[in-house]
Short mmCIF file of C-alpha atoms and ligand atoms in Angstrom, two decimals:
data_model
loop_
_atom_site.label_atom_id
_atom_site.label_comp_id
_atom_site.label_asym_id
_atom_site.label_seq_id
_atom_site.Cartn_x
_atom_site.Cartn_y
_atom_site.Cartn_z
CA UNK A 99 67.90 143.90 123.57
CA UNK A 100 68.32 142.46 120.08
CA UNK A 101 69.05 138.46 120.32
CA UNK A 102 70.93 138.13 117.02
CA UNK A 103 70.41 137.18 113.56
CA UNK A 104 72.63 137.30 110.75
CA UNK A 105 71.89 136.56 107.35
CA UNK A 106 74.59 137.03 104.81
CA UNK A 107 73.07 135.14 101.70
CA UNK A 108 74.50 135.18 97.96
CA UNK A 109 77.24 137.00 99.35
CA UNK A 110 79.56 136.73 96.54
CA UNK A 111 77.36 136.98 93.55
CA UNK A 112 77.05 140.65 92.77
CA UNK A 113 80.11 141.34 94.07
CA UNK A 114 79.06 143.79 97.15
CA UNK A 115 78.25 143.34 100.73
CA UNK A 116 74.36 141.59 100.22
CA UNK A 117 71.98 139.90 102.68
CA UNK A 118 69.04 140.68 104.39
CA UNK A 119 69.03 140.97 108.45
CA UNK A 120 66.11 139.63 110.01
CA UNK A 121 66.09 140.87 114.05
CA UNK A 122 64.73 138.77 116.47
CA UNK A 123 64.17 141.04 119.38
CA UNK A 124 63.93 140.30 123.03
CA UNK A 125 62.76 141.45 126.28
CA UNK A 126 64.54 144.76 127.16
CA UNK A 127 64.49 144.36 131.10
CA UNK A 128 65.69 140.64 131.85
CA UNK A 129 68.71 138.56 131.57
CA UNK A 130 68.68 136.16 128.60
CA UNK A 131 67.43 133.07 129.09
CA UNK A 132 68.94 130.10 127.45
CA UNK A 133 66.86 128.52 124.95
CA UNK A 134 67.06 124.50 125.51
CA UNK A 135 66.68 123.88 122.33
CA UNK A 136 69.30 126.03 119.27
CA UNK A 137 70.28 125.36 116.26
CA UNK A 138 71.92 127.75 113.49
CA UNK A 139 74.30 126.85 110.13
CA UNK A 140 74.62 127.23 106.70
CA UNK A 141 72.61 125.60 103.53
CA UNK A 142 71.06 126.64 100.27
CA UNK A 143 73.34 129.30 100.04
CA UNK A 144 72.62 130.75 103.09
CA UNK A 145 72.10 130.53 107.01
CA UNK A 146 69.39 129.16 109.27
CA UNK A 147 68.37 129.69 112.45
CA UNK A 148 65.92 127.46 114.86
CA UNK A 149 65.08 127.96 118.51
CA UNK A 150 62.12 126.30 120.57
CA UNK A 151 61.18 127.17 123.84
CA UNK A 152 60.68 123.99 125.42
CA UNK A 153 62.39 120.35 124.57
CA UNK A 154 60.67 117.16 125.88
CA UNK A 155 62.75 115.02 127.78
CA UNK A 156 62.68 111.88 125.39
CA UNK A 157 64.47 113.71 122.74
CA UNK A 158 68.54 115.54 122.94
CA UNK A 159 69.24 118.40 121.16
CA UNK A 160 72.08 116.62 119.23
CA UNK A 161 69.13 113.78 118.15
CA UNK A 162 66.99 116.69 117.07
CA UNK A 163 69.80 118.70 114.89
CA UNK A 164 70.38 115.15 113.06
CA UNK A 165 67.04 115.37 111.89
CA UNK A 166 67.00 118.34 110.79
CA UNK A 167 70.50 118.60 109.42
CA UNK A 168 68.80 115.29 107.40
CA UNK A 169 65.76 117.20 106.07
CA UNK A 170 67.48 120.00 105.04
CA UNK A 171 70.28 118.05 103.05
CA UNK A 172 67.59 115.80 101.33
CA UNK A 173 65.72 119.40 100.15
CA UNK A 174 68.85 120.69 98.70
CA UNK A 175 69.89 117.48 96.84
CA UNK A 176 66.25 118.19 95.44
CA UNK A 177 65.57 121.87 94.72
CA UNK A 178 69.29 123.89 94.77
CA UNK A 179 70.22 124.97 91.23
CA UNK A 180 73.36 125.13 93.04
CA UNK A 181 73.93 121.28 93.46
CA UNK A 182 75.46 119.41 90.60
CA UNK A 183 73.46 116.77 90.64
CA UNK A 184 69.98 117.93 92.25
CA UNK A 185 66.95 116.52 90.86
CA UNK A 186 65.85 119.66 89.63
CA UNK A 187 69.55 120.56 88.08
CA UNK A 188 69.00 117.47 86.47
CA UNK A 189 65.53 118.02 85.16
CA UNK A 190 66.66 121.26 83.44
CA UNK A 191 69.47 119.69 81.87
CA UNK A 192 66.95 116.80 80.49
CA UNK A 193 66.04 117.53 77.13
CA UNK A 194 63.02 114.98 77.32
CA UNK A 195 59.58 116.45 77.02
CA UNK A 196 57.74 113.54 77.92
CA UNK A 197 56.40 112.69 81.01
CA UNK A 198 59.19 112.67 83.96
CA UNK A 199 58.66 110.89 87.31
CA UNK A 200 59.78 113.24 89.85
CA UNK A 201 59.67 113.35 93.21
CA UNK A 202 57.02 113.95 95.86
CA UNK A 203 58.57 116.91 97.48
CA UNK A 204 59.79 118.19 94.26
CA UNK A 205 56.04 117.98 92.83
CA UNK A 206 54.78 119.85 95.72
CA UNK A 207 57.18 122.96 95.57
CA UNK A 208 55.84 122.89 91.61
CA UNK A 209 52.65 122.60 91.97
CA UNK A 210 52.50 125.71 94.60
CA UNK A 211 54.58 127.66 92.14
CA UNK A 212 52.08 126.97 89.44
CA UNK A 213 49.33 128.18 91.29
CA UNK A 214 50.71 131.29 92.42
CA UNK A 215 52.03 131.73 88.72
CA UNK A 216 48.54 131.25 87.75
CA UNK A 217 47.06 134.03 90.37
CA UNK A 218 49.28 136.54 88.76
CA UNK A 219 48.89 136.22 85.54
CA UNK A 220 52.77 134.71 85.19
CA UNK A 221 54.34 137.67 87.58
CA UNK A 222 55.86 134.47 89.49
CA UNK A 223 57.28 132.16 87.07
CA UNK A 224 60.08 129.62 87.82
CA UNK A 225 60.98 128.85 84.48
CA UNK A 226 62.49 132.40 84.38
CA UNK A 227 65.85 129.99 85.59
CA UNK A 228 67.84 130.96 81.80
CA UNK A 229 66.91 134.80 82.73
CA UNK A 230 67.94 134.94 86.01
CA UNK A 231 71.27 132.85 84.58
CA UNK A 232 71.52 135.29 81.91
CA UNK A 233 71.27 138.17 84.03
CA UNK A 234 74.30 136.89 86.48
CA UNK A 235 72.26 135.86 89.57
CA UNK A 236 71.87 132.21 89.08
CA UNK A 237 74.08 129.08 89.91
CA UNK A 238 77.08 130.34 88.01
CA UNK A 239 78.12 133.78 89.31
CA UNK A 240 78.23 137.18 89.30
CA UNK A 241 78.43 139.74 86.30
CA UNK A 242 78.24 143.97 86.17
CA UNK A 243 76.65 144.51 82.54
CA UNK A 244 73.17 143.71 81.59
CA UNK A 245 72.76 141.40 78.99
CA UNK A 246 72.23 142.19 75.39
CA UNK A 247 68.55 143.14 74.46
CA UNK A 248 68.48 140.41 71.53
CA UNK A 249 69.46 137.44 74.15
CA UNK A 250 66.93 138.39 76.39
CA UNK A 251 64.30 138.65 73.92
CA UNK A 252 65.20 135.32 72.45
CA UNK A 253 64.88 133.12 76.32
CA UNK A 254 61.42 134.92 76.58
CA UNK A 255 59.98 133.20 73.83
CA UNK A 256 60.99 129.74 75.14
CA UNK A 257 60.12 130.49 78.85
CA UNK A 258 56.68 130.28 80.38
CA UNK A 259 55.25 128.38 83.61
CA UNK A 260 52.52 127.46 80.82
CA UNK A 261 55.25 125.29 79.32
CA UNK A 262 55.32 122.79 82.17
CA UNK A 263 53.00 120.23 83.09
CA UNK A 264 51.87 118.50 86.27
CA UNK A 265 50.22 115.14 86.70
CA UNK A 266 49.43 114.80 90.37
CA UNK A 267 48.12 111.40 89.84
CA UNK A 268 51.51 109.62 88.35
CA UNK A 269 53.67 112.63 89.98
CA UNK A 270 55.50 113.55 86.35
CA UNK A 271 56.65 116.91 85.14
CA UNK A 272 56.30 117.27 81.44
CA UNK A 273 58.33 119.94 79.84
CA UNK A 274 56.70 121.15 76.43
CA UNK A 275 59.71 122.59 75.75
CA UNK A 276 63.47 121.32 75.70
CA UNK A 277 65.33 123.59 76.99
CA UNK A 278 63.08 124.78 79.99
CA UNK A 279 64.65 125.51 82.76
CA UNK A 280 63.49 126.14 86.75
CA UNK A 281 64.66 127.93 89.28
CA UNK A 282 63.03 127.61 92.79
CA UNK A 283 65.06 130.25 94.36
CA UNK A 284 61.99 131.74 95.18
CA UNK A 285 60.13 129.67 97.89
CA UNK A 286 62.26 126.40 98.21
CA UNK A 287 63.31 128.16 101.41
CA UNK A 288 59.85 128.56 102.34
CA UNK A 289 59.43 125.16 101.85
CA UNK A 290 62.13 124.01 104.11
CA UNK A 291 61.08 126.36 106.56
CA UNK A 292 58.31 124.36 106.61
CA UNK A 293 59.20 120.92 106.90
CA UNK A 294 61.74 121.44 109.49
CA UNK A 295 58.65 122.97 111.86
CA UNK A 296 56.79 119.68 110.94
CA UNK A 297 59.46 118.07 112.47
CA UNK A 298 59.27 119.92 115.11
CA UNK A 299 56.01 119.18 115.76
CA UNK A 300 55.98 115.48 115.30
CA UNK A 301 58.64 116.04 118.43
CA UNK A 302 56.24 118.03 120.77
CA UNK A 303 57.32 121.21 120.17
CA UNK A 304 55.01 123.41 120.14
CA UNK A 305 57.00 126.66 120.74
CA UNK A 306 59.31 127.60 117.96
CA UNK A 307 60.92 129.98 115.58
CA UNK A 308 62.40 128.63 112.74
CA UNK A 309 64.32 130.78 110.05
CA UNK A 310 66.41 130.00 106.55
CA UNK A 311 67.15 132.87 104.49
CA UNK A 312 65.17 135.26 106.32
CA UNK A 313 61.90 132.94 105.60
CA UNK A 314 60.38 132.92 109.37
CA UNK A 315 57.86 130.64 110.92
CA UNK A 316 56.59 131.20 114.54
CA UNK A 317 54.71 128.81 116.68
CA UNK A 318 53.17 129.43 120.51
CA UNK A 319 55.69 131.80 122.50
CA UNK A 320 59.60 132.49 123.10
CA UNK A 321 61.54 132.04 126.07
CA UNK A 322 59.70 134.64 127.85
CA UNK A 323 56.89 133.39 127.36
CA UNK A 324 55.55 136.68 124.44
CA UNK A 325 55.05 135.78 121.09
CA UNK A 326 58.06 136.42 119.27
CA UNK A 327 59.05 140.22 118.30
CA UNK A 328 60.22 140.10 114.47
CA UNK A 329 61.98 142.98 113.27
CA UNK A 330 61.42 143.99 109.96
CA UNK A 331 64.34 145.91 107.89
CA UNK A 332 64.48 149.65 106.72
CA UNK A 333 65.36 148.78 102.56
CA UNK A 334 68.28 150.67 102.93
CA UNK A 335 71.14 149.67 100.77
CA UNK A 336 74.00 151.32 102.62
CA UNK A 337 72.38 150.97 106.03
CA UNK A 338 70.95 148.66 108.49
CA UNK A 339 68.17 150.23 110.05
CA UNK A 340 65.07 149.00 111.33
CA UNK A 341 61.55 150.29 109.65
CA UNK A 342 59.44 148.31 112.78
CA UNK A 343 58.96 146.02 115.14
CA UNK A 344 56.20 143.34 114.99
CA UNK A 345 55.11 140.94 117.80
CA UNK A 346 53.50 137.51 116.08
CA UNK A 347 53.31 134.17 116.71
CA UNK A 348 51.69 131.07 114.98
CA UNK A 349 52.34 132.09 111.55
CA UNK A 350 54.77 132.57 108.79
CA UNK A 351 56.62 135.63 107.25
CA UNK A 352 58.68 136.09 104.17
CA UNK A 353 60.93 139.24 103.11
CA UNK A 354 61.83 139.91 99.45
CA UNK A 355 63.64 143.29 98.55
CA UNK A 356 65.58 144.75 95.43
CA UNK A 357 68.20 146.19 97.78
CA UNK A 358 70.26 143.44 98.75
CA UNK A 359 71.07 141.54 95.60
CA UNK A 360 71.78 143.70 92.81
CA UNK A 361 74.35 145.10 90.42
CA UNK A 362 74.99 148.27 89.18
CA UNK A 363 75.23 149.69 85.73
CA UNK A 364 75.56 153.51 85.05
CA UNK A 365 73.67 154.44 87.65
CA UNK A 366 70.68 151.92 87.26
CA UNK A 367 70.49 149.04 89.59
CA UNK A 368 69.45 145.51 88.24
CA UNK A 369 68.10 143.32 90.82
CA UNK A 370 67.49 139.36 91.23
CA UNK A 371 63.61 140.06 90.55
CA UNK A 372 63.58 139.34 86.85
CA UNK A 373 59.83 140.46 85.67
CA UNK A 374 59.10 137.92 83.34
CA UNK A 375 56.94 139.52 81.08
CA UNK A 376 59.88 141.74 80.24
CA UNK A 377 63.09 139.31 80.68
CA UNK A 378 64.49 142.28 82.68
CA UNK A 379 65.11 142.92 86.97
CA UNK A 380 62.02 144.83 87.92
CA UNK A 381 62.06 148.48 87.95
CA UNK A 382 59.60 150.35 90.34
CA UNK A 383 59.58 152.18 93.92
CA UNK A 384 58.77 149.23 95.52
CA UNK A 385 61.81 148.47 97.93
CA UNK A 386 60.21 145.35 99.93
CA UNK A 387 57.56 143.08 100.34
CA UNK A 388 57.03 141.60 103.78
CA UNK A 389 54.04 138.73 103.63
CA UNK A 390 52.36 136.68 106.67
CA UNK A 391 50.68 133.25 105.85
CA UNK A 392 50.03 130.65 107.92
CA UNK A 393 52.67 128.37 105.46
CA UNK A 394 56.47 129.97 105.10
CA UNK A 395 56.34 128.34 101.28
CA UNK A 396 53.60 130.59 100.13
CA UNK A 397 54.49 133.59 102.11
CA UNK A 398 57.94 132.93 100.29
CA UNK A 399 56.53 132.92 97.14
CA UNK A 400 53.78 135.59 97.54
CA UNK A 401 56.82 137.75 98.73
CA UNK A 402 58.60 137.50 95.38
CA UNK A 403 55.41 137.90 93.45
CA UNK A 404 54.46 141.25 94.86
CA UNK A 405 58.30 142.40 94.23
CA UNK A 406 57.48 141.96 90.46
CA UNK A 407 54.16 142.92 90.43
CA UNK A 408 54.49 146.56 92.29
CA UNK A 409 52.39 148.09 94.96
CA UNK A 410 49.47 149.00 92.60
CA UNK A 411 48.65 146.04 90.87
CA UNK A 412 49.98 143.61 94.17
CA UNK A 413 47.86 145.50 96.36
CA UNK A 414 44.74 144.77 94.56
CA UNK A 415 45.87 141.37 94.24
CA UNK A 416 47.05 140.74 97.63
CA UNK A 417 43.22 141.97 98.57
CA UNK A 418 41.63 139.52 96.20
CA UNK A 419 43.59 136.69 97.52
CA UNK A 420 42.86 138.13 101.16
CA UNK A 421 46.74 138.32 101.50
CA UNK A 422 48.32 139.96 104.84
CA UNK A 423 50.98 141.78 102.79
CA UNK A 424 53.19 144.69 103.84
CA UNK A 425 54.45 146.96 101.01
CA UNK A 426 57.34 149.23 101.72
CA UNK A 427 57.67 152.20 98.58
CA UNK A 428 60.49 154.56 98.12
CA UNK A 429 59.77 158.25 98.38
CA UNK A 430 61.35 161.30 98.34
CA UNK A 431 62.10 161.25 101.80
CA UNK A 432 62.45 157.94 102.47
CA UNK A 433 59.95 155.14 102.84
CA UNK A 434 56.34 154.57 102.95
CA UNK A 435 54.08 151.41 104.31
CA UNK A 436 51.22 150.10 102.54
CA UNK A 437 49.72 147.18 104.38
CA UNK A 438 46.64 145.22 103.40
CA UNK A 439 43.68 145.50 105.89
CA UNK A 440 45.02 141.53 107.09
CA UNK A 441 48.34 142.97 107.51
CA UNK A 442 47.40 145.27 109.83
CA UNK A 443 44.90 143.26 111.96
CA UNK A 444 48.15 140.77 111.99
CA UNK A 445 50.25 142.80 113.53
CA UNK A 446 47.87 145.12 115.45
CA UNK A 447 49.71 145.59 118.89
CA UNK A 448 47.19 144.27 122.13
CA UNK A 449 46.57 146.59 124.18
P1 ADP B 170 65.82 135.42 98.08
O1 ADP B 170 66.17 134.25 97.24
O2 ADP B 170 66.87 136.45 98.12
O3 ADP B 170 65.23 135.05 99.40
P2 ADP B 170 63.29 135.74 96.81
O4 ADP B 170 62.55 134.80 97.67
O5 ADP B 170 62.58 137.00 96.44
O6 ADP B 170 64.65 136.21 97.40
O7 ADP B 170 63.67 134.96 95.48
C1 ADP B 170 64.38 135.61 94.47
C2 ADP B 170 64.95 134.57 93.54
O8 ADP B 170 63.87 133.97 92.81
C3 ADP B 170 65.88 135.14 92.50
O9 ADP B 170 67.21 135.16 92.94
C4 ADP B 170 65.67 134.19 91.34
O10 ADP B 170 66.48 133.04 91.52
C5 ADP B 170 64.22 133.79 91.46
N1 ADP B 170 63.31 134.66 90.69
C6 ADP B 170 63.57 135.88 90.15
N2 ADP B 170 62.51 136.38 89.55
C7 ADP B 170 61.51 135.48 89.72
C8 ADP B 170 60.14 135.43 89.31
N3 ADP B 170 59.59 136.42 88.62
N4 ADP B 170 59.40 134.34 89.65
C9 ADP B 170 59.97 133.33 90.34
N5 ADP B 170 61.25 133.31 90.75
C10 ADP B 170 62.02 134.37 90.45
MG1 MG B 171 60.53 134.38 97.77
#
């Protein structure tokens, strides 16, 4: 039986049906059991979903959504490029390039971009923000025609995670250059993901999903007391299909695809991957990227990389890194899996 999930994120943006679905799948032969503990809405752009399996007695479920309705609000007011007044919206409208006191959650999100920028060789960059603006898939809506060669060119020479600078001692951001911008679009999910399962276990929960965005983390076992059966999607544009079915537990999974966000032009489709070596939406047969980690921030992040960097190049550096990563490749006939020897210990299925 398939218990639900809906993600409809960025809905609006490229004009079209988008979002991912994420299935959580249950046990075919038994009647539902109510979780005790649920909790699903809307924020960053998109929907969240929480269940645990067990709920000690000295906390109420309405006690436990406050906190986490908290959390969540203080990330946003941090990282959303959609928020008018979000510390990072106002970083990147801060012309300064000294030193800038930021905050601790804020440096933390940085600092694991700049390491995974660093990794791969600037594959995963968040100061691609002005080309992923430019492009239409940023704060400020949708467009249908790809930008003009000479514009793009021009934002590449002033972008470059190289450009910012992190003092962990005095927790500033120094931008070396005015105008640059950052987008964390690409793991501040992750990140929340995260921090709402801390909070979850500084209540005593040790058995939990928790899901924004189609980020995942999974701790102990669901209601039936299996680890949790995550489905992962066929990258079918016109179709919701499912390519397979993965038990895990006690670990974290991100999904990033080119089919769900995109626009069309003559035939080409641009998606919200912007290479940033190029300034343009990534172009290759890989359809998705589906990454386990034992933190939903760097699976988040990793996932986005290895949509950028392609199969070839991502595999070898998903093996270097001794990444669990799940590559799924258009073909002629339809789609092919190329998982990384982690990936596939993972998700072996006991016998
Ligand atoms: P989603 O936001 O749909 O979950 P991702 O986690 O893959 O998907 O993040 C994609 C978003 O990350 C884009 O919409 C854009 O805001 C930002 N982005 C695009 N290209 C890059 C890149 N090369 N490095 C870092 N962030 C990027
Ligand atoms: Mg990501």
């Amino acid at each position: 039986m398939l218990l639900k999930l809906q993600l409809y994120r960025n809905s609006v943006k490229a004009g079209i049906i988008l979002g991912f679905i994420v299935f959580i799948v249950g046990c075919e032969n038994t009647t539902p059991k109510q979780y005790p503990f649920t909790y699903a809405d809307g924020i960053m752009g998109t929907s969240f979903s929480i269940k645990a399996s067990q709920l000690p007695e000295n906390i109420t479920v309405k006690a436990l959504q406050t906190q986490i309705k908290k959390r969540l609000d203080e990330i946003n007011q941090r990282m959303s490029t959609y928020v008018a007044d979000s510390e990072l919206v106002l970083l990147n409208q801060s012309r300064s390039t000294v030193a800038q006191k930021i905050s601790k959650p804020l440096f933390k999100v940085l600092a694991a971009a700049e390491k995974i920028s660093q990794k791969t060789a600037g594959a995963f960059d968040i100061t691609v923000a002005p080309l992923v603006d430019l492009w239409g898939f940023g704060a400020d809506g949708h467009q249908s025609i790809a930008p003009k060669a000479a514009n793009i060119k021009l934002l590449l020479l002033k972008n470059g995670y190289q450009k910012l600078r992190l003092d962990e001692k005095n927790l500033t951001l120094t931008k070396e250059f005015p105008t640059i911008a950052m987008d964390l679009s690409a793991l501040a999910k992750g990140y929340a993901v995260d921090e709402i399962a801390l909070i979850l276990e500084n209540n005593n929960i040790h058995d939990y999903l928790v899901e924004i965005g189609g980020e995942i983390r999974l701790k102990g076992y669901n209601i039936q007391g299996k680890k949790w059966r995550i489905a992962i999607e066929k990258p079918n544009i016109h179709q919701r299909e499912l390519q397979k079915v993965i038990p895990i537990t006690d670990i974290a999974m991100a999904t990033s695809g080119d089919y769900r966000n995109f626009f069309e032009q003559d035939g080409q489709q641009f998606s919200h991957t912007i290479d940033p070596r190029t300034g343009y939406p990534v172009q290759h047969k890989l359809s998705s990227v589906t990454v386990l980690s034992d933190r939903s921030m760097k699976a988040d992040a990793w996932a986005t990389a290895f949509m950028v960097l392609g199969d070839d190049a991502g595999y070898k550096i998903a093996e270097e890194n001794n990444l669990a990563v799940l590559f799924i490749i258009k073909t002629e006939q339809g789609f092919a899996e190329r998982a990384t020897p982690l990936f596939i210990e993972l998700t072996e299925v006991e016998k």
